[in-house]
Short mmCIF file of C-alpha atoms in Angstrom, two decimals:
data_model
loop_
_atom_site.label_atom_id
_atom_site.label_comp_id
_atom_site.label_asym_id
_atom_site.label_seq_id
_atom_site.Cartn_x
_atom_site.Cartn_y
_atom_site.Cartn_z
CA UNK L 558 152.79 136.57 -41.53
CA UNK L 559 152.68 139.31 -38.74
CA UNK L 560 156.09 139.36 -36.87
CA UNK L 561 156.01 139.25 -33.49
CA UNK L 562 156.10 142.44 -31.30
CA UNK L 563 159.32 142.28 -29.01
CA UNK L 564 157.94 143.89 -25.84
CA UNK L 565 156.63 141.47 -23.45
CA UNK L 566 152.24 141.61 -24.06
CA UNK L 567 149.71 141.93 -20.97
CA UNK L 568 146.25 142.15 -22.77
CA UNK L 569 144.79 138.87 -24.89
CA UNK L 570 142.40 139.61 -27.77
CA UNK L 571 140.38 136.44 -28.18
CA UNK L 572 139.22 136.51 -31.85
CA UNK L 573 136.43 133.68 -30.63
CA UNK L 574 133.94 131.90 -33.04
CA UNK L 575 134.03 134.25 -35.45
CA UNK L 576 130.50 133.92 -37.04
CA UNK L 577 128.72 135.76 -39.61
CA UNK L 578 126.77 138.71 -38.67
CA UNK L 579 123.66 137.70 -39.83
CA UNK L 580 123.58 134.75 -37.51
CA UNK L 581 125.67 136.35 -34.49
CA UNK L 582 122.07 136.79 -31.85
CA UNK L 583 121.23 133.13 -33.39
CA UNK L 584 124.46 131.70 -32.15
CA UNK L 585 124.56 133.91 -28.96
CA UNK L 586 121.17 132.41 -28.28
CA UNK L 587 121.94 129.11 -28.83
CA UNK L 588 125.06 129.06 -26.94
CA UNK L 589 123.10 131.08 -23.85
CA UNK L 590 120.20 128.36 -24.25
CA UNK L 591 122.73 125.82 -23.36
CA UNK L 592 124.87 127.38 -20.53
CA UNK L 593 121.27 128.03 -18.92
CA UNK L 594 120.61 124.13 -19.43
CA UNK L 595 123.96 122.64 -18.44
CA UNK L 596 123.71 124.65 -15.55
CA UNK L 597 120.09 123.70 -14.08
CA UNK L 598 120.28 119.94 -15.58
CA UNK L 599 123.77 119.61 -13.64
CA UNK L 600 122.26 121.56 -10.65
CA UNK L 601 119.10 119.27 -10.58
CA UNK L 602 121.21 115.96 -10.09
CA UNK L 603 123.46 117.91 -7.17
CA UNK L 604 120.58 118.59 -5.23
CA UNK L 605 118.94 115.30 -5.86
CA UNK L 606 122.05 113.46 -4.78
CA UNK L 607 122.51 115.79 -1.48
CA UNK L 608 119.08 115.84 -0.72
CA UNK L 609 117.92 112.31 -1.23
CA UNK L 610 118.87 109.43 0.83
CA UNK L 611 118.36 107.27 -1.88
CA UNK L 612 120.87 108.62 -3.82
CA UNK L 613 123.29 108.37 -1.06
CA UNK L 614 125.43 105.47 -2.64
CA UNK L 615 129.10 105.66 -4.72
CA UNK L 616 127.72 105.49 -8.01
CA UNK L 617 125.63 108.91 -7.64
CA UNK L 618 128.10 110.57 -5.19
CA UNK L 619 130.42 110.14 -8.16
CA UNK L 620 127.96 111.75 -10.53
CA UNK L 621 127.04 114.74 -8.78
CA UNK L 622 130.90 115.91 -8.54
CA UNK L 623 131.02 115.07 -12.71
CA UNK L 624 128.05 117.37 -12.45
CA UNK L 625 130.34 119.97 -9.96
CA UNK L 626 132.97 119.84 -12.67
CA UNK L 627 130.60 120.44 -15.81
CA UNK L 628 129.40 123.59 -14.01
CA UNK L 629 133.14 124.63 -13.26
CA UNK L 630 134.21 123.68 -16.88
CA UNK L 631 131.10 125.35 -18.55
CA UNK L 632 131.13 128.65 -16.04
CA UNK L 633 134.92 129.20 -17.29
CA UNK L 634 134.60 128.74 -20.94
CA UNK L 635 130.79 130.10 -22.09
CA UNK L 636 130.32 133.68 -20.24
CA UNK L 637 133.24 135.10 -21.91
CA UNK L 638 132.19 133.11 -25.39
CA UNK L 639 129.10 134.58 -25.11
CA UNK L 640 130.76 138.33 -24.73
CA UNK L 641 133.25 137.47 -27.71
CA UNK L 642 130.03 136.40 -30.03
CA UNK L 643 128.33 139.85 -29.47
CA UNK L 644 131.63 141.62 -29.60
CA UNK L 645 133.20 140.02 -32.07
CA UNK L 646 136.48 139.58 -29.63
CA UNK L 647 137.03 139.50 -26.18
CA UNK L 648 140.02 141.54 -24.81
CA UNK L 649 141.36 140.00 -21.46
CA UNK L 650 144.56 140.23 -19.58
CA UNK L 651 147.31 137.73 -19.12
CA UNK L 652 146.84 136.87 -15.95
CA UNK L 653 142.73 136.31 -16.72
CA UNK L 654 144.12 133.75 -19.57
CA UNK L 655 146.30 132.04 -17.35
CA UNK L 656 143.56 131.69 -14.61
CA UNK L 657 141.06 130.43 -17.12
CA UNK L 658 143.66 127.84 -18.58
CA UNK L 659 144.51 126.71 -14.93
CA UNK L 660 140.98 126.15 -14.63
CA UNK L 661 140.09 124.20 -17.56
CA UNK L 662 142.77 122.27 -17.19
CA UNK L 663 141.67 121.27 -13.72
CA UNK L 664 137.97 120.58 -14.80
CA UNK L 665 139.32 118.37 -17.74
CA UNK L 666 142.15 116.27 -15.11
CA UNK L 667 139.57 116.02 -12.68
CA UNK L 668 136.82 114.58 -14.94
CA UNK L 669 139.43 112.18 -16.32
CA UNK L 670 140.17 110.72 -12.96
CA UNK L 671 136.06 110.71 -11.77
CA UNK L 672 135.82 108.94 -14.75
CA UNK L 673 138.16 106.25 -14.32
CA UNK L 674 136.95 106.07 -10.68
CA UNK L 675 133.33 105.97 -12.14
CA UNK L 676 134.76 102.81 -14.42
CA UNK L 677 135.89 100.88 -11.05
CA UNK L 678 132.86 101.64 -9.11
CA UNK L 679 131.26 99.60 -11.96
CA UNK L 680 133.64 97.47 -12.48
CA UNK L 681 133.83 96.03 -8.58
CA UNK L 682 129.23 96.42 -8.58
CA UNK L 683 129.84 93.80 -12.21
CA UNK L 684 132.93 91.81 -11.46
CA UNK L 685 132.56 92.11 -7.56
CA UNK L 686 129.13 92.13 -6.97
CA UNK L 687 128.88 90.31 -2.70
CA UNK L 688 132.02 92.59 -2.27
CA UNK L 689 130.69 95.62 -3.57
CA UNK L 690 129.61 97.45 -0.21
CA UNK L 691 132.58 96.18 1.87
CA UNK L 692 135.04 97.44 -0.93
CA UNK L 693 132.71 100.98 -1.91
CA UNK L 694 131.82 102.26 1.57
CA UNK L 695 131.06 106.32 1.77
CA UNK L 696 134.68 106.58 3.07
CA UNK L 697 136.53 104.90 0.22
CA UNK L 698 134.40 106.72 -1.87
CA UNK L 699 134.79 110.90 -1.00
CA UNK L 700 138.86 109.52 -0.47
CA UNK L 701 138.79 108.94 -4.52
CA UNK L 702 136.79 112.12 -4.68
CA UNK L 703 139.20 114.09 -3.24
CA UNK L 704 142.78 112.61 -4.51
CA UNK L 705 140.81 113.32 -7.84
CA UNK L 706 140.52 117.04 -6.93
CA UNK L 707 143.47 117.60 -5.00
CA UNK L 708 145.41 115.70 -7.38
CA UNK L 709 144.35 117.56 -10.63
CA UNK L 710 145.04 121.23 -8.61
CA UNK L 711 148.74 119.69 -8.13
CA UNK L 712 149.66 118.33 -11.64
CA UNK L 713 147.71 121.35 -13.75
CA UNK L 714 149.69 124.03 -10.84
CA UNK L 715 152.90 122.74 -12.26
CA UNK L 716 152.78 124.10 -15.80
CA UNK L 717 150.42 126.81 -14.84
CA UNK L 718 153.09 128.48 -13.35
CA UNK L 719 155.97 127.99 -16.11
CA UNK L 720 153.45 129.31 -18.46
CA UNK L 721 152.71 132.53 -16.73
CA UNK L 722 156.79 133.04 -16.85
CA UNK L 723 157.17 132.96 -20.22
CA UNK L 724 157.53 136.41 -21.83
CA UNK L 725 155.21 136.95 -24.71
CA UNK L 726 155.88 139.08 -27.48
CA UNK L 727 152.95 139.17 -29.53
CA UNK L 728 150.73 139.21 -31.71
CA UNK L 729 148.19 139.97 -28.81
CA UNK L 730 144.99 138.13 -31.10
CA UNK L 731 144.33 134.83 -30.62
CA UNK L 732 142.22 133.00 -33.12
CA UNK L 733 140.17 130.75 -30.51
CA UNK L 734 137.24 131.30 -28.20
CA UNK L 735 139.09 130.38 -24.72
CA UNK L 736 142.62 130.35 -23.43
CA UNK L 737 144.11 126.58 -24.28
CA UNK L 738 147.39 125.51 -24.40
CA UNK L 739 148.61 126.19 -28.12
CA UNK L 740 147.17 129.75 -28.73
CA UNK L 741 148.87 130.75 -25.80
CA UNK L 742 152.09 128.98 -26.67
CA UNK L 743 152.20 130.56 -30.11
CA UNK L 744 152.11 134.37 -28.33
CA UNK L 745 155.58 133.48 -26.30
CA UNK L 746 159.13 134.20 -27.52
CA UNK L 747 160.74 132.09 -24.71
CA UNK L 748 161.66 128.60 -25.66
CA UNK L 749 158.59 126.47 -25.22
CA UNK L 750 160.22 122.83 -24.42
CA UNK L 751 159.69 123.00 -20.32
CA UNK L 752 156.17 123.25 -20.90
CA UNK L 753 155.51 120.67 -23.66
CA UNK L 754 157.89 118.16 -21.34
CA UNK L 755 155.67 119.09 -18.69
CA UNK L 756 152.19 119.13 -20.55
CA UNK L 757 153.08 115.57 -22.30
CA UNK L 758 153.70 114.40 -18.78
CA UNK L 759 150.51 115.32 -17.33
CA UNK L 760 148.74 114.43 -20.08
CA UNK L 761 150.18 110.66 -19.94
CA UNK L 762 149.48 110.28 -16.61
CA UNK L 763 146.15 112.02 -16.46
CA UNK L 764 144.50 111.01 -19.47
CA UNK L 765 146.50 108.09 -21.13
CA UNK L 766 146.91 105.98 -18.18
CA UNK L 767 143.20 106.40 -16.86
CA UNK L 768 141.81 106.03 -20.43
CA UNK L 769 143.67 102.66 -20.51
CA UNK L 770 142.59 101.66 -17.59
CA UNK L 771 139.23 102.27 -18.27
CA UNK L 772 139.67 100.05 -21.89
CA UNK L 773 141.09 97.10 -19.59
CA UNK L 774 138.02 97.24 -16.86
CA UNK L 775 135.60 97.16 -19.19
CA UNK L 776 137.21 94.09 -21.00
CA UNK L 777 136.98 92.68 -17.70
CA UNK L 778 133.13 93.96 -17.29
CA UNK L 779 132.31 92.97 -20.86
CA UNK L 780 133.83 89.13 -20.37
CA UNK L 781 131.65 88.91 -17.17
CA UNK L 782 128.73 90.04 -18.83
CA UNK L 783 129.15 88.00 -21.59
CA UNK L 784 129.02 84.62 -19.23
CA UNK L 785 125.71 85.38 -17.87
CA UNK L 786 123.30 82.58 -19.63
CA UNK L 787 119.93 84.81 -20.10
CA UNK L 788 119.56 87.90 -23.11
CA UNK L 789 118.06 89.72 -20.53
CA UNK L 790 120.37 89.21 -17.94
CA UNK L 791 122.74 90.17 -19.73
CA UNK L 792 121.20 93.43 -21.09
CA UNK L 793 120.50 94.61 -17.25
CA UNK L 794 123.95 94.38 -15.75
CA UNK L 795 125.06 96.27 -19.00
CA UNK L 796 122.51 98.72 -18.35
CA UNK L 797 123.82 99.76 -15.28
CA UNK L 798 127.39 100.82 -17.27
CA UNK L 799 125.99 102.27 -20.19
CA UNK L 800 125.49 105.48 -19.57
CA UNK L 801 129.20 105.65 -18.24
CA UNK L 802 130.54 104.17 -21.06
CA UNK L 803 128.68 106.69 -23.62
CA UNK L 804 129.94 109.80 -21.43
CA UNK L 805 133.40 108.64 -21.98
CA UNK L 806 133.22 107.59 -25.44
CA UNK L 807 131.78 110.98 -26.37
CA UNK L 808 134.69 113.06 -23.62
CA UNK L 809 138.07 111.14 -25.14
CA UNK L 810 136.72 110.65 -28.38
CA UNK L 811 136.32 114.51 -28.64
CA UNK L 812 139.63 115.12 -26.63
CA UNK L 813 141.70 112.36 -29.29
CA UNK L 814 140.25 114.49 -32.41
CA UNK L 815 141.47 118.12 -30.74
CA UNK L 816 144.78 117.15 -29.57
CA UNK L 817 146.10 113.61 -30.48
CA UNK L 818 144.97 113.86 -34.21
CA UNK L 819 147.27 115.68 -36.83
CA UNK L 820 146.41 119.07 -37.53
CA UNK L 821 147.99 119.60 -40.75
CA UNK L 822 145.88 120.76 -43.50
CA UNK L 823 142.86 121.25 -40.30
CA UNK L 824 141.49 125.06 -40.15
CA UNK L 825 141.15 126.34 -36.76
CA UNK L 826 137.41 126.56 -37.39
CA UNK L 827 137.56 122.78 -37.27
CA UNK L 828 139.37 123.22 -34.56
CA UNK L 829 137.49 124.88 -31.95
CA UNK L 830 134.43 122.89 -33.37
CA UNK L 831 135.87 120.51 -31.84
CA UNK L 832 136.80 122.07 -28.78
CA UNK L 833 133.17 123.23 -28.24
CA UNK L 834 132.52 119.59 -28.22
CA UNK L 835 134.14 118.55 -24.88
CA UNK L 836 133.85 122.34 -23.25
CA UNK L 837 129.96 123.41 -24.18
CA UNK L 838 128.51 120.09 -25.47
CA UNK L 839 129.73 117.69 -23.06
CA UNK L 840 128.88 119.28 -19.69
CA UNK L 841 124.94 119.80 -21.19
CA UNK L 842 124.58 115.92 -22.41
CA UNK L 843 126.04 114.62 -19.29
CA UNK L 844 122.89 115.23 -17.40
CA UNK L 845 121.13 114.37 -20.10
CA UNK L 846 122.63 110.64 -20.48
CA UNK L 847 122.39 110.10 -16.87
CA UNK L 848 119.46 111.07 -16.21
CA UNK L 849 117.68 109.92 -19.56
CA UNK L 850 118.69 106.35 -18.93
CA UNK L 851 118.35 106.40 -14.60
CA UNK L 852 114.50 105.38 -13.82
CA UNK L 853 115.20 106.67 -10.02
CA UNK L 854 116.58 109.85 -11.07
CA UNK L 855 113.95 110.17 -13.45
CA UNK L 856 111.52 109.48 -10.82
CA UNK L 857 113.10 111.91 -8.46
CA UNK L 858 113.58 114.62 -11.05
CA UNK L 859 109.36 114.66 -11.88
CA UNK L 860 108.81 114.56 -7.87
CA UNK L 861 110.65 117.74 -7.50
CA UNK L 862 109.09 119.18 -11.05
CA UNK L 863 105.83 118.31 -9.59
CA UNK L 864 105.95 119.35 -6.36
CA UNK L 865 106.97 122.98 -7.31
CA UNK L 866 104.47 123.17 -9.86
CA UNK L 867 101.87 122.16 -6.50
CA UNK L 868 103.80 125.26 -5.00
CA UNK L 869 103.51 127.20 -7.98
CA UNK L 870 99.22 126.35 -8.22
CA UNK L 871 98.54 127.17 -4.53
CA UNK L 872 99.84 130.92 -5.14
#
């Protein structure tokens, strides 16, 4: 094992995915193909949101900032992938790391929160339904938005800034494709406990406690649904939750295999699999699952399609 370097490090080499030559343009491709796609799918539903009046209602207010966050989560983690592919390593500095941890973390706090606000905007529209627009006006709503935000910036600022005092001594490589918690930890010769306490914290009250209350709504939303007499009754109100109930599903069940499940005995190619789950797959399918199971914003998206292509003709 390489010892550790004493004197205190200021440049990161990120080792990244590590692929075989043969296929590094195939993966840079790939991985390009889908930054360009999480970007204009996530895009698409902003604009549709801000621009349509239709669309001015909790339920897609709340989507278009899990679209904001996406772009933020997927605009931190893939252009510097994409340099470490072709380079085979990315060399940053410290404080480059740090920002790009800070950021990630606040993408992945945030989208926990939106998503447990997403869960009671369904859950009042399902369990509440004559209350729903006295209890989900536009004011209540942008007030979750923003504790959500400001919130996230708060907790994630906390360890942010006892991890940039730690004094690391090396080795400079890290074997991962972005700055997350544990490669950085593994670089520092200080004494790591402060930031685990504080991580552990955060991540109880950012991601445990939403995730279970997200578990007990939906027991709530599925024992409602469950009384309605008619199959097809049924199958509509559940409709209207689906799609929110597959995004989280697919964002903590990649989250519980990264950092909740054992890692003895896992290779840290399994590893940032993994990771590449929740920080390139998830912010492309979100669109995707939205907007593959909305008929309004699948209406809205071919108006827009169609009337540039009209724009496009009469050049």
């Amino acid at each position: 094992m390489e010892e550790k370097n004493m004197s205190n490090i200021t440049m990161i080499q990120l080792l990244g995915l590590q692929t075989p030559h043969s296929i590094t343009f195939l993966i840079f491709f790939i991985l390009l193909l889908i930054y360009c796609m999480t970007i204009c799918g996530n895009l698409l539903i902003i604009t549709l949101v801000s621009y349509s009046k239709s669309f001015h209602s909790p339920m897609y207010i709340f989507l278009s900032q899990l679209s904001a966050l996406d772009i933020i989560l997927a605009t931190n983690i893939l252009p510097n992938t994409l340099h470490a592919v072709l380079m085979k390593g990315s060399i940053i500095s410290f404080s480059d790391c740090i920002t790009q941890f800070f950021f990630f973390c606040v993408s992945e706090g945030s989208e926990c929160l939106l998503l447990t606000v997403m869960c009671y905007d369904r859950y009042v529209a399902i369990c509440k339904p004559l209350q729903y627009t006295v209890i989900m006006n536009v004011q209540l709503c942008w007030t979750m938005i923003i504790t959500c935000w400001v919130l996230s910036v708060i907790i994630v600022l906390i360890p942010t800034l006892t991890i940039s005092k730690l004094k690391l001594c090396g080795p400079y490589i890290v074997d991962h494709f972005f700055c997350d918690l544990e490669p950085i930890l593994q670089l520092s010769c200080s004494d790591p406990f402060i930031v685990i306490f504080e991580v552990t914290l955060i991540i109880f009250g950012s991601v445990v406690i939403p995730f279970f209350i997200i578990i007990v709504s939906y027991v709530y939303i599925i024992f409602i649904i469950f009384k309605i007499p008619s199959i097809t009754g049924r199958k509509k109100v559940f409709s209207t939750c689906s799609s929110h109930l597959t995004v989280v599903c697919i964002y903590y069940g990649s989250i519980v295999c990264v950092y909740l499940v054992p890692r003895r005995g896992q290779s840290w190619n399994i590893t940032k699999f993994l990771s590449l789950l929740y920080t390139v797959v998830t912010p492309l399918i979100n669109p995707m699952i939205y907007s593959l199971r909305n008929k309004d914003l699948k209406k809205a998206a071919a108006k827009i399609i169609n009337h540039c292509q009209h724009l496009h003709f009469r050049k």
